[in-house]
JSON list of C-alpha atoms in Angstrom, two decimals:
[
{"chain": "A", "resi": 3, "resn": "SER", "atom": "CA", "xyz": [-9.50, 14.93, -25.32]},
{"chain": "A", "resi": 4, "resn": "ALA", "atom": "CA", "xyz": [-12.67, 13.70, -26.00]},
{"chain": "A", "resi": 5, "resn": "VAL", "atom": "CA", "xyz": [-15.01, 13.53, -22.83]},
{"chain": "A", "resi": 6, "resn": "ILE", "atom": "CA", "xyz": [-17.07, 10.52, -21.98]},
{"chain": "A", "resi": 7, "resn": "SER", "atom": "CA", "xyz": [-19.80, 10.00, -19.47]},
{"chain": "A", "resi": 8, "resn": "GLN", "atom": "CA", "xyz": [-21.58, 6.78, -18.83]},
{"chain": "A", "resi": 9, "resn": "LYS", "atom": "CA", "xyz": [-24.95, 6.20, -17.26]},
{"chain": "A", "resi": 10, "resn": "PRO", "atom": "CA", "xyz": [-25.64, 4.65, -14.74]},
{"chain": "A", "resi": 11, "resn": "SER", "atom": "CA", "xyz": [-22.32, 4.86, -12.73]},
{"chain": "A", "resi": 12, "resn": "ARG", "atom": "CA", "xyz": [-23.11, 1.80, -10.83]},
{"chain": "A", "resi": 13, "resn": "ASP", "atom": "CA", "xyz": [-25.89, -0.63, -10.47]},
{"chain": "A", "resi": 14, "resn": "ILE", "atom": "CA", "xyz": [-27.36, -3.73, -8.44]},
{"chain": "A", "resi": 15, "resn": "CYS", "atom": "CA", "xyz": [-29.24, -5.91, -10.41]},
{"chain": "A", "resi": 16, "resn": "GLN", "atom": "CA", "xyz": [-31.10, -9.41, -9.85]},
{"chain": "A", "resi": 17, "resn": "ARG", "atom": "CA", "xyz": [-29.74, -12.37, -11.88]},
{"chain": "A", "resi": 18, "resn": "GLY", "atom": "CA", "xyz": [-32.23, -12.80, -15.01]},
{"chain": "A", "resi": 19, "resn": "THR", "atom": "CA", "xyz": [-32.80, -8.93, -15.56]},
{"chain": "A", "resi": 20, "resn": "SER", "atom": "CA", "xyz": [-31.37, -6.80, -18.25]},
{"chain": "A", "resi": 21, "resn": "LEU", "atom": "CA", "xyz": [-29.41, -3.53, -17.84]},
{"chain": "A", "resi": 22, "resn": "THR", "atom": "CA", "xyz": [-28.41, -0.75, -20.56]},
{"chain": "A", "resi": 23, "resn": "ILE", "atom": "CA", "xyz": [-25.87, 1.31, -20.16]},
{"chain": "A", "resi": 24, "resn": "GLN", "atom": "CA", "xyz": [-25.32, 4.75, -21.96]},
{"chain": "A", "resi": 25, "resn": "CYS", "atom": "CA", "xyz": [-22.18, 6.19, -23.32]},
{"chain": "A", "resi": 26, "resn": "GLN", "atom": "CA", "xyz": [-22.17, 9.92, -24.28]},
{"chain": "A", "resi": 27, "resn": "VAL", "atom": "CA", "xyz": [-19.24, 11.59, -25.92]},
{"chain": "A", "resi": 28, "resn": "ASP", "atom": "CA", "xyz": [-18.66, 15.26, -26.41]},
{"chain": "A", "resi": 29, "resn": "SER", "atom": "CA", "xyz": [-17.46, 15.31, -30.08]},
{"chain": "A", "resi": 30, "resn": "GLN", "atom": "CA", "xyz": [-18.01, 13.04, -32.83]},
{"chain": "A", "resi": 31, "resn": "VAL", "atom": "CA", "xyz": [-15.73, 9.88, -32.99]},
{"chain": "A", "resi": 32, "resn": "THR", "atom": "CA", "xyz": [-15.32, 7.27, -35.48]},
{"chain": "A", "resi": 33, "resn": "MET", "atom": "CA", "xyz": [-14.31, 4.39, -33.04]},
{"chain": "A", "resi": 34, "resn": "MET", "atom": "CA", "xyz": [-16.17, 3.59, -30.18]},
{"chain": "A", "resi": 35, "resn": "PHE", "atom": "CA", "xyz": [-15.78, 0.65, -28.01]},
{"chain": "A", "resi": 36, "resn": "TRP", "atom": "CA", "xyz": [-17.02, -1.24, -25.22]},
{"chain": "A", "resi": 37, "resn": "TYR", "atom": "CA", "xyz": [-14.80, -3.17, -22.45]},
{"chain": "A", "resi": 38, "resn": "ARG", "atom": "CA", "xyz": [-15.41, -5.45, -19.34]},
{"chain": "A", "resi": 39, "resn": "GLN", "atom": "CA", "xyz": [-13.09, -5.37, -16.52]},
{"chain": "A", "resi": 40, "resn": "GLN", "atom": "CA", "xyz": [-13.90, -8.12, -14.23]},
{"chain": "A", "resi": 41, "resn": "PRO", "atom": "CA", "xyz": [-12.76, -8.04, -10.73]},
{"chain": "A", "resi": 42, "resn": "GLY", "atom": "CA", "xyz": [-8.89, -7.58, -10.22]},
{"chain": "A", "resi": 43, "resn": "GLN", "atom": "CA", "xyz": [-8.31, -8.21, -14.02]},
{"chain": "A", "resi": 44, "resn": "SER", "atom": "CA", "xyz": [-7.14, -5.97, -17.01]},
{"chain": "A", "resi": 45, "resn": "LEU", "atom": "CA", "xyz": [-9.59, -4.99, -19.66]},
{"chain": "A", "resi": 46, "resn": "THR", "atom": "CA", "xyz": [-11.14, -7.20, -22.16]},
{"chain": "A", "resi": 47, "resn": "LEU", "atom": "CA", "xyz": [-12.63, -5.84, -25.41]},
{"chain": "A", "resi": 48, "resn": "ILE", "atom": "CA", "xyz": [-16.21, -7.12, -25.99]},
{"chain": "A", "resi": 49, "resn": "ALA", "atom": "CA", "xyz": [-17.04, -5.18, -29.04]},
{"chain": "A", "resi": 50, "resn": "THR", "atom": "CA", "xyz": [-16.52, -2.23, -31.62]},
{"chain": "A", "resi": 51, "resn": "ALA", "atom": "CA", "xyz": [-19.87, -0.26, -31.75]},
{"chain": "A", "resi": 52, "resn": "ASN", "atom": "CA", "xyz": [-20.20, 0.70, -35.36]},
{"chain": "A", "resi": 53, "resn": "GLN", "atom": "CA", "xyz": [-22.51, 3.67, -36.41]},
{"chain": "A", "resi": 54, "resn": "GLY", "atom": "CA", "xyz": [-25.39, 2.47, -38.38]},
{"chain": "A", "resi": 55, "resn": "SER", "atom": "CA", "xyz": [-24.43, -1.20, -38.63]},
{"chain": "A", "resi": 56, "resn": "GLU", "atom": "CA", "xyz": [-24.40, -4.29, -36.27]},
{"chain": "A", "resi": 57, "resn": "ALA", "atom": "CA", "xyz": [-21.42, -3.85, -33.89]},
{"chain": "A", "resi": 58, "resn": "THR", "atom": "CA", "xyz": [-18.29, -6.07, -34.10]},
{"chain": "A", "resi": 59, "resn": "TYR", "atom": "CA", "xyz": [-18.15, -8.73, -31.42]},
{"chain": "A", "resi": 60, "resn": "GLU", "atom": "CA", "xyz": [-14.74, -10.28, -30.36]},
{"chain": "A", "resi": 61, "resn": "SER", "atom": "CA", "xyz": [-14.35, -13.62, -29.54]},
{"chain": "A", "resi": 62, "resn": "GLY", "atom": "CA", "xyz": [-16.27, -14.98, -26.79]},
{"chain": "A", "resi": 63, "resn": "PHE", "atom": "CA", "xyz": [-18.93, -12.02, -26.81]},
{"chain": "A", "resi": 64, "resn": "VAL", "atom": "CA", "xyz": [-22.28, -12.57, -28.68]},
{"chain": "A", "resi": 65, "resn": "ILE", "atom": "CA", "xyz": [-24.84, -10.19, -29.54]},
{"chain": "A", "resi": 66, "resn": "ASP", "atom": "CA", "xyz": [-27.93, -11.93, -27.82]},
{"chain": "A", "resi": 67, "resn": "LYS", "atom": "CA", "xyz": [-26.01, -11.26, -24.62]},
{"chain": "A", "resi": 68, "resn": "PHE", "atom": "CA", "xyz": [-24.49, -7.91, -25.19]},
{"chain": "A", "resi": 69, "resn": "PRO", "atom": "CA", "xyz": [-26.60, -6.07, -27.73]},
{"chain": "A", "resi": 70, "resn": "ILE", "atom": "CA", "xyz": [-25.08, -2.84, -28.67]},
{"chain": "A", "resi": 71, "resn": "SER", "atom": "CA", "xyz": [-26.98, 0.14, -30.56]},
{"chain": "A", "resi": 72, "resn": "ARG", "atom": "CA", "xyz": [-24.74, 3.20, -31.82]},
{"chain": "A", "resi": 73, "resn": "PRO", "atom": "CA", "xyz": [-27.44, 5.45, -33.52]},
{"chain": "A", "resi": 74, "resn": "ASN", "atom": "CA", "xyz": [-24.82, 8.52, -34.02]},
{"chain": "A", "resi": 75, "resn": "LEU", "atom": "CA", "xyz": [-21.45, 9.38, -33.95]},
{"chain": "A", "resi": 76, "resn": "THR", "atom": "CA", "xyz": [-21.71, 10.64, -30.02]},
{"chain": "A", "resi": 77, "resn": "PHE", "atom": "CA", "xyz": [-23.87, 7.97, -28.27]},
{"chain": "A", "resi": 78, "resn": "SER", "atom": "CA", "xyz": [-24.32, 4.19, -27.79]},
{"chain": "A", "resi": 79, "resn": "THR", "atom": "CA", "xyz": [-25.52, 1.65, -25.64]},
{"chain": "A", "resi": 80, "resn": "LEU", "atom": "CA", "xyz": [-24.44, -1.65, -24.23]},
{"chain": "A", "resi": 81, "resn": "THR", "atom": "CA", "xyz": [-27.41, -3.86, -22.72]},
{"chain": "A", "resi": 82, "resn": "VAL", "atom": "CA", "xyz": [-26.16, -7.06, -20.39]},
{"chain": "A", "resi": 83, "resn": "SER", "atom": "CA", "xyz": [-28.96, -9.15, -20.86]},
{"chain": "A", "resi": 84, "resn": "ASN", "atom": "CA", "xyz": [-30.30, -12.12, -18.56]},
{"chain": "A", "resi": 85, "resn": "MET", "atom": "CA", "xyz": [-27.75, -11.23, -16.24]},
{"chain": "A", "resi": 86, "resn": "SER", "atom": "CA", "xyz": [-25.92, -13.47, -14.01]},
{"chain": "A", "resi": 87, "resn": "PRO", "atom": "CA", "xyz": [-23.06, -12.86, -11.02]},
{"chain": "A", "resi": 88, "resn": "GLU", "atom": "CA", "xyz": [-20.48, -13.63, -13.64]},
{"chain": "A", "resi": 89, "resn": "ASP", "atom": "CA", "xyz": [-21.47, -10.69, -15.25]},
{"chain": "A", "resi": 90, "resn": "SER", "atom": "CA", "xyz": [-20.46, -8.45, -12.39]},
{"chain": "A", "resi": 91, "resn": "SER", "atom": "CA", "xyz": [-17.53, -6.21, -13.64]},
{"chain": "A", "resi": 92, "resn": "ILE", "atom": "CA", "xyz": [-17.01, -2.77, -14.46]},
{"chain": "A", "resi": 93, "resn": "TYR", "atom": "CA", "xyz": [-18.06, -1.76, -18.22]},
{"chain": "A", "resi": 94, "resn": "LEU", "atom": "CA", "xyz": [-16.32, 0.82, -20.14]},
{"chain": "A", "resi": 95, "resn": "CYS", "atom": "CA", "xyz": [-17.21, 2.91, -23.15]},
{"chain": "A", "resi": 96, "resn": "SER", "atom": "CA", "xyz": [-13.81, 3.79, -25.18]},
{"chain": "A", "resi": 97, "resn": "VAL", "atom": "CA", "xyz": [-13.28, 6.24, -28.17]},
{"chain": "A", "resi": 98, "resn": "VAL", "atom": "CA", "xyz": [-10.40, 6.83, -30.40]},
{"chain": "A", "resi": 99, "resn": "GLU", "atom": "CA", "xyz": [-10.21, 10.47, -31.05]},
{"chain": "A", "resi": 100, "resn": "GLY", "atom": "CA", "xyz": [-10.24, 11.07, -34.92]},
{"chain": "A", "resi": 101, "resn": "GLY", "atom": "CA", "xyz": [-6.92, 11.90, -36.56]},
{"chain": "A", "resi": 102, "resn": "THR", "atom": "CA", "xyz": [-4.97, 10.51, -33.76]},
{"chain": "A", "resi": 103, "resn": "ASP", "atom": "CA", "xyz": [-4.51, 6.87, -32.46]},
{"chain": "A", "resi": 104, "resn": "THR", "atom": "CA", "xyz": [-5.04, 8.04, -28.90]},
{"chain": "A", "resi": 105, "resn": "GLN", "atom": "CA", "xyz": [-7.93, 6.20, -27.27]},
{"chain": "A", "resi": 106, "resn": "TYR", "atom": "CA", "xyz": [-9.89, 7.33, -23.96]},
{"chain": "A", "resi": 107, "resn": "PHE", "atom": "CA", "xyz": [-12.00, 5.42, -21.37]},
{"chain": "A", "resi": 108, "resn": "GLY", "atom": "CA", "xyz": [-15.20, 6.68, -19.75]},
{"chain": "A", "resi": 109, "resn": "PRO", "atom": "CA", "xyz": [-15.48, 6.30, -16.01]},
{"chain": "A", "resi": 110, "resn": "GLY", "atom": "CA", "xyz": [-17.10, 3.25, -16.11]},
{"chain": "A", "resi": 111, "resn": "THR", "atom": "CA", "xyz": [-20.50, 1.54, -15.25]},
{"chain": "A", "resi": 112, "resn": "ARG", "atom": "CA", "xyz": [-20.13, -1.04, -12.00]},
{"chain": "A", "resi": 113, "resn": "LEU", "atom": "CA", "xyz": [-22.29, -3.74, -12.34]},
{"chain": "A", "resi": 114, "resn": "THR", "atom": "CA", "xyz": [-23.11, -6.02, -9.37]},
{"chain": "A", "resi": 115, "resn": "VAL", "atom": "CA", "xyz": [-25.50, -8.95, -9.99]},
{"chain": "A", "resi": 116, "resn": "LEU", "atom": "CA", "xyz": [-26.81, -10.76, -6.84]},
{"chain": "B", "resi": 29, "resn": "GLY", "atom": "CA", "xyz": [-1.97, -13.90, -30.02]},
{"chain": "B", "resi": 30, "resn": "GLN", "atom": "CA", "xyz": [-0.31, -10.38, -28.64]},
{"chain": "B", "resi": 31, "resn": "GLN", "atom": "CA", "xyz": [0.51, -10.43, -25.25]},
{"chain": "B", "resi": 32, "resn": "LEU", "atom": "CA", "xyz": [1.88, -7.55, -23.34]},
{"chain": "B", "resi": 33, "resn": "ASN", "atom": "CA", "xyz": [3.75, -8.40, -20.22]},
{"chain": "B", "resi": 34, "resn": "GLN", "atom": "CA", "xyz": [3.80, -6.37, -17.39]},
{"chain": "B", "resi": 35, "resn": "SER", "atom": "CA", "xyz": [5.45, -7.38, -14.11]},
{"chain": "B", "resi": 36, "resn": "PRO", "atom": "CA", "xyz": [5.71, -7.32, -11.44]},
{"chain": "B", "resi": 37, "resn": "GLN", "atom": "CA", "xyz": [2.03, -7.78, -10.37]},
{"chain": "B", "resi": 38, "resn": "SER", "atom": "CA", "xyz": [2.72, -4.89, -7.58]},
{"chain": "B", "resi": 39, "resn": "MET", "atom": "CA", "xyz": [5.34, -2.41, -6.50]},
{"chain": "B", "resi": 40, "resn": "PHE", "atom": "CA", "xyz": [5.75, -0.71, -3.17]},
{"chain": "B", "resi": 41, "resn": "ILE", "atom": "CA", "xyz": [7.72, 2.70, -2.87]},
{"chain": "B", "resi": 42, "resn": "GLN", "atom": "CA", "xyz": [8.38, 5.02, -0.22]},
{"chain": "B", "resi": 43, "resn": "GLU", "atom": "CA", "xyz": [7.14, 8.66, -0.77]},
{"chain": "B", "resi": 44, "resn": "GLY", "atom": "CA", "xyz": [9.43, 10.73, -2.63]},
{"chain": "B", "resi": 45, "resn": "GLU", "atom": "CA", "xyz": [11.21, 7.79, -4.49]},
{"chain": "B", "resi": 46, "resn": "ASP", "atom": "CA", "xyz": [11.17, 7.20, -8.27]},
{"chain": "B", "resi": 47, "resn": "VAL", "atom": "CA", "xyz": [9.93, 4.16, -9.93]},
{"chain": "B", "resi": 48, "resn": "SER", "atom": "CA", "xyz": [9.97, 2.61, -13.36]},
{"chain": "B", "resi": 49, "resn": "MET", "atom": "CA", "xyz": [7.60, 0.16, -14.99]},
{"chain": "B", "resi": 50, "resn": "ASN", "atom": "CA", "xyz": [8.39, -2.12, -18.07]},
{"chain": "B", "resi": 51, "resn": "CYS", "atom": "CA", "xyz": [5.97, -3.15, -20.49]},
{"chain": "B", "resi": 52, "resn": "THR", "atom": "CA", "xyz": [7.05, -5.95, -22.97]},
{"chain": "B", "resi": 53, "resn": "SER", "atom": "CA", "xyz": [5.39, -7.54, -26.38]},
{"chain": "B", "resi": 54, "resn": "SER", "atom": "CA", "xyz": [6.00, -10.50, -28.04]},
{"chain": "B", "resi": 55, "resn": "SER", "atom": "CA", "xyz": [5.39, -8.70, -31.36]},
{"chain": "B", "resi": 56, "resn": "ILE", "atom": "CA", "xyz": [5.66, -5.02, -32.75]},
{"chain": "B", "resi": 57, "resn": "PHE", "atom": "CA", "xyz": [3.20, -1.91, -32.07]},
{"chain": "B", "resi": 58, "resn": "ASN", "atom": "CA", "xyz": [3.01, 1.14, -33.66]},
{"chain": "B", "resi": 59, "resn": "THR", "atom": "CA", "xyz": [1.18, 2.80, -30.61]},
{"chain": "B", "resi": 60, "resn": "TRP", "atom": "CA", "xyz": [1.99, 2.74, -26.96]},
{"chain": "B", "resi": 61, "resn": "LEU", "atom": "CA", "xyz": [-0.14, 4.11, -24.38]},
{"chain": "B", "resi": 62, "resn": "TRP", "atom": "CA", "xyz": [0.04, 4.45, -20.68]},
{"chain": "B", "resi": 63, "resn": "TYR", "atom": "CA", "xyz": [-2.72, 4.26, -18.45]},
{"chain": "B", "resi": 64, "resn": "LYS", "atom": "CA", "xyz": [-3.78, 4.90, -14.80]},
{"chain": "B", "resi": 65, "resn": "GLN", "atom": "CA", "xyz": [-6.48, 3.51, -12.99]},
{"chain": "B", "resi": 66, "resn": "ASP", "atom": "CA", "xyz": [-7.97, 4.36, -9.59]},
{"chain": "B", "resi": 67, "resn": "PRO", "atom": "CA", "xyz": [-10.28, 2.38, -7.84]},
{"chain": "B", "resi": 68, "resn": "GLY", "atom": "CA", "xyz": [-13.88, 2.20, -9.13]},
{"chain": "B", "resi": 69, "resn": "GLU", "atom": "CA", "xyz": [-12.82, 4.43, -11.88]},
{"chain": "B", "resi": 70, "resn": "GLY", "atom": "CA", "xyz": [-12.10, 4.36, -15.56]},
{"chain": "B", "resi": 71, "resn": "PRO", "atom": "CA", "xyz": [-8.44, 4.26, -16.78]},
{"chain": "B", "resi": 72, "resn": "VAL", "atom": "CA", "xyz": [-6.88, 7.71, -17.42]},
{"chain": "B", "resi": 73, "resn": "LEU", "atom": "CA", "xyz": [-4.62, 8.30, -20.25]},
{"chain": "B", "resi": 74, "resn": "LEU", "atom": "CA", "xyz": [-1.14, 9.61, -19.08]},
{"chain": "B", "resi": 75, "resn": "ILE", "atom": "CA", "xyz": [1.01, 9.23, -22.01]},
{"chain": "B", "resi": 76, "resn": "ALA", "atom": "CA", "xyz": [0.90, 8.38, -25.73]},
{"chain": "B", "resi": 77, "resn": "LEU", "atom": "CA", "xyz": [3.75, 7.55, -27.61]},
{"chain": "B", "resi": 78, "resn": "TYR", "atom": "CA", "xyz": [3.76, 7.04, -31.53]},
{"chain": "B", "resi": 79, "resn": "LYS", "atom": "CA", "xyz": [7.21, 6.71, -32.79]},
{"chain": "B", "resi": 80, "resn": "ALA", "atom": "CA", "xyz": [10.51, 4.26, -32.10]},
{"chain": "B", "resi": 81, "resn": "GLY", "atom": "CA", "xyz": [12.42, 5.97, -29.73]},
{"chain": "B", "resi": 82, "resn": "GLU", "atom": "CA", "xyz": [10.05, 8.63, -28.51]},
{"chain": "B", "resi": 83, "resn": "LEU", "atom": "CA", "xyz": [10.44, 9.81, -24.98]},
{"chain": "B", "resi": 84, "resn": "THR", "atom": "CA", "xyz": [7.64, 12.07, -23.90]},
{"chain": "B", "resi": 85, "resn": "SER", "atom": "CA", "xyz": [7.04, 13.63, -20.39]},
{"chain": "B", "resi": 86, "resn": "ASN", "atom": "CA", "xyz": [3.66, 14.49, -18.52]},
{"chain": "B", "resi": 87, "resn": "GLY", "atom": "CA", "xyz": [4.84, 16.61, -15.42]},
{"chain": "B", "resi": 88, "resn": "ARG", "atom": "CA", "xyz": [6.56, 13.94, -13.25]},
{"chain": "B", "resi": 89, "resn": "LEU", "atom": "CA", "xyz": [5.79, 11.06, -15.66]},
{"chain": "B", "resi": 90, "resn": "THR", "atom": "CA", "xyz": [8.27, 10.01, -18.60]},
{"chain": "B", "resi": 91, "resn": "ALA", "atom": "CA", "xyz": [7.60, 7.15, -21.11]},
{"chain": "B", "resi": 92, "resn": "GLN", "atom": "CA", "xyz": [9.62, 5.96, -23.70]},
{"chain": "B", "resi": 93, "resn": "PHE", "atom": "CA", "xyz": [8.62, 3.99, -26.83]},
{"chain": "B", "resi": 94, "resn": "GLY", "atom": "CA", "xyz": [11.53, 1.23, -27.31]},
{"chain": "B", "resi": 95, "resn": "ILE", "atom": "CA", "xyz": [13.59, 1.38, -30.37]},
{"chain": "B", "resi": 96, "resn": "THR", "atom": "CA", "xyz": [12.62, -2.44, -31.18]},
{"chain": "B", "resi": 97, "resn": "ARG", "atom": "CA", "xyz": [8.93, -1.27, -30.78]},
{"chain": "B", "resi": 98, "resn": "LYS", "atom": "CA", "xyz": [8.39, -4.36, -28.49]},
{"chain": "B", "resi": 99, "resn": "ASP", "atom": "CA", "xyz": [8.83, -2.55, -25.47]},
{"chain": "B", "resi": 100, "resn": "SER", "atom": "CA", "xyz": [7.98, 0.70, -23.38]},
{"chain": "B", "resi": 101, "resn": "PHE", "atom": "CA", "xyz": [8.61, 1.97, -20.08]},
{"chain": "B", "resi": 102, "resn": "LEU", "atom": "CA", "xyz": [7.19, 4.37, -17.77]},
{"chain": "B", "resi": 103, "resn": "ASN", "atom": "CA", "xyz": [8.88, 6.41, -14.99]},
{"chain": "B", "resi": 104, "resn": "ILE", "atom": "CA", "xyz": [7.38, 8.15, -12.12]},
{"chain": "B", "resi": 105, "resn": "SER", "atom": "CA", "xyz": [9.61, 10.44, -10.28]},
{"chain": "B", "resi": 106, "resn": "ALA", "atom": "CA", "xyz": [9.47, 11.93, -6.70]},
{"chain": "B", "resi": 107, "resn": "SER", "atom": "CA", "xyz": [6.45, 10.01, -6.00]},
{"chain": "B", "resi": 108, "resn": "ILE", "atom": "CA", "xyz": [3.58, 11.14, -4.04]},
{"chain": "B", "resi": 109, "resn": "PRO", "atom": "CA", "xyz": [0.35, 9.49, -2.06]},
{"chain": "B", "resi": 110, "resn": "SER", "atom": "CA", "xyz": [-1.74, 10.37, -5.04]},
{"chain": "B", "resi": 111, "resn": "ASP", "atom": "CA", "xyz": [0.21, 8.01, -7.67]},
{"chain": "B", "resi": 112, "resn": "VAL", "atom": "CA", "xyz": [-1.33, 5.16, -5.79]},
{"chain": "B", "resi": 113, "resn": "GLY", "atom": "CA", "xyz": [-3.20, 3.09, -8.66]},
{"chain": "B", "resi": 114, "resn": "ILE", "atom": "CA", "xyz": [-3.14, 0.40, -11.36]},
{"chain": "B", "resi": 115, "resn": "TYR", "atom": "CA", "xyz": [-0.75, 1.34, -14.42]},
{"chain": "B", "resi": 116, "resn": "PHE", "atom": "CA", "xyz": [-1.57, -0.28, -17.40]},
{"chain": "B", "resi": 117, "resn": "CYS", "atom": "CA", "xyz": [0.46, -0.25, -20.69]},
{"chain": "B", "resi": 118, "resn": "ALA", "atom": "CA", "xyz": [-1.50, -0.92, -23.74]},
{"chain": "B", "resi": 119, "resn": "GLY", "atom": "CA", "xyz": [-0.22, -1.24, -27.61]},
{"chain": "B", "resi": 120, "resn": "ARG", "atom": "CA", "xyz": [-1.70, -1.12, -30.66]},
{"chain": "B", "resi": 121, "resn": "ALA", "atom": "CA", "xyz": [-0.34, -2.44, -33.87]},
{"chain": "B", "resi": 122, "resn": "ALA", "atom": "CA", "xyz": [-0.17, -1.43, -37.56]},
{"chain": "B", "resi": 123, "resn": "GLY", "atom": "CA", "xyz": [-3.43, -1.97, -39.33]},
{"chain": "B", "resi": 124, "resn": "ALA", "atom": "CA", "xyz": [-6.62, 0.42, -39.44]},
{"chain": "B", "resi": 125, "resn": "ASN", "atom": "CA", "xyz": [-8.79, -2.38, -37.86]},
{"chain": "B", "resi": 126, "resn": "SER", "atom": "CA", "xyz": [-5.98, -3.13, -35.01]},
{"chain": "B", "resi": 127, "resn": "LYS", "atom": "CA", "xyz": [-7.38, -3.13, -31.37]},
{"chain": "B", "resi": 128, "resn": "LEU", "atom": "CA", "xyz": [-5.23, -2.14, -28.32]},
{"chain": "B", "resi": 129, "resn": "THR", "atom": "CA", "xyz": [-3.85, -4.76, -26.17]},
{"chain": "B", "resi": 130, "resn": "PHE", "atom": "CA", "xyz": [-3.45, -4.53, -22.51]},
{"chain": "B", "resi": 131, "resn": "GLY", "atom": "CA", "xyz": [-1.06, -5.51, -20.11]},
{"chain": "B", "resi": 132, "resn": "LYS", "atom": "CA", "xyz": [-2.34, -7.01, -16.64]},
{"chain": "B", "resi": 133, "resn": "GLY", "atom": "CA", "xyz": [-1.16, -3.76, -14.99]},
{"chain": "B", "resi": 134, "resn": "ILE", "atom": "CA", "xyz": [0.90, -3.18, -11.96]},
{"chain": "B", "resi": 135, "resn": "THR", "atom": "CA", "xyz": [-0.58, -1.77, -8.76]},
{"chain": "B", "resi": 136, "resn": "LEU", "atom": "CA", "xyz": [1.46, 0.61, -7.14]},
{"chain": "B", "resi": 137, "resn": "SER", "atom": "CA", "xyz": [1.45, 1.44, -3.45]},
{"chain": "B", "resi": 138, "resn": "VAL", "atom": "CA", "xyz": [3.43, 4.85, -2.02]},
{"chain": "B", "resi": 139, "resn": "ARG", "atom": "CA", "xyz": [4.16, 4.65, 1.90]},
{"chain": "B", "resi": 140, "resn": "PRO", "atom": "CA", "xyz": [4.06, 8.17, 3.17]}
]
C-alpha cells in the first residue's frame, strides 16, 4: 500500500496567517485528495489535487482560501490562508492506489488557530 | 446527495466480546471501505470490498459487501483494548470521478 507522509504533523497558528501543509507519497499516484476533519466530525473532501493543472474544489471550498499545488505524481501542498479559529481541524492528504479503488490516508496535520 | 448511515454513534463492549457495525446507504456503491482512526491520527484502511456479496477477513476483522450494494458490515471478534477507536465506513459509487462518501463513524470503547 502507498505510504503517505505529511508535514507538519501539527501546528498552532495565529489568526490571519497562512500555513502550507506538504504531502509526500512513496509511489506515483494518479489521484490525490485533501480532506478536512473538524473536531468530532467525519471527513470532508476539500479538493482533488490535479497534477499539472488547477485543483478541483468541492462545494464550499475555494482556491483563494485553500490553494493547492501538485507539481508531480508524488507530492502536493495545501495552504490554509488567512486562518481563523474555525479552520482548526485535522487536514488529511489521501491517495488512490493505481489500478485499484483503494484509498489511503496520510497521518494528518492537526491545526489549531488561536 | 449520497449519505451513509452509521449508528449508534458510540458502542461500549467488554474485552473479549464480538461486535458488529453496520453501514447503510440510500444509493448503490461499487466499493466499500472500512477505516479505523485513533485519536490524532489519520484513518487507517482495515478492509476493502469490491464485489456485492464479498466477504473478506483481516485477522479478527471480517467485513461483507451487501448483496443489494447499499450496505456493509464490519465484525470484530474477541475484542482487545487496542480496538478502541473510531470506525468509519466509506463507499464509492460507479464513475471515474466518483468520490468517497463517509459515514459519521462509530466510537468503540472496550472495557478491560
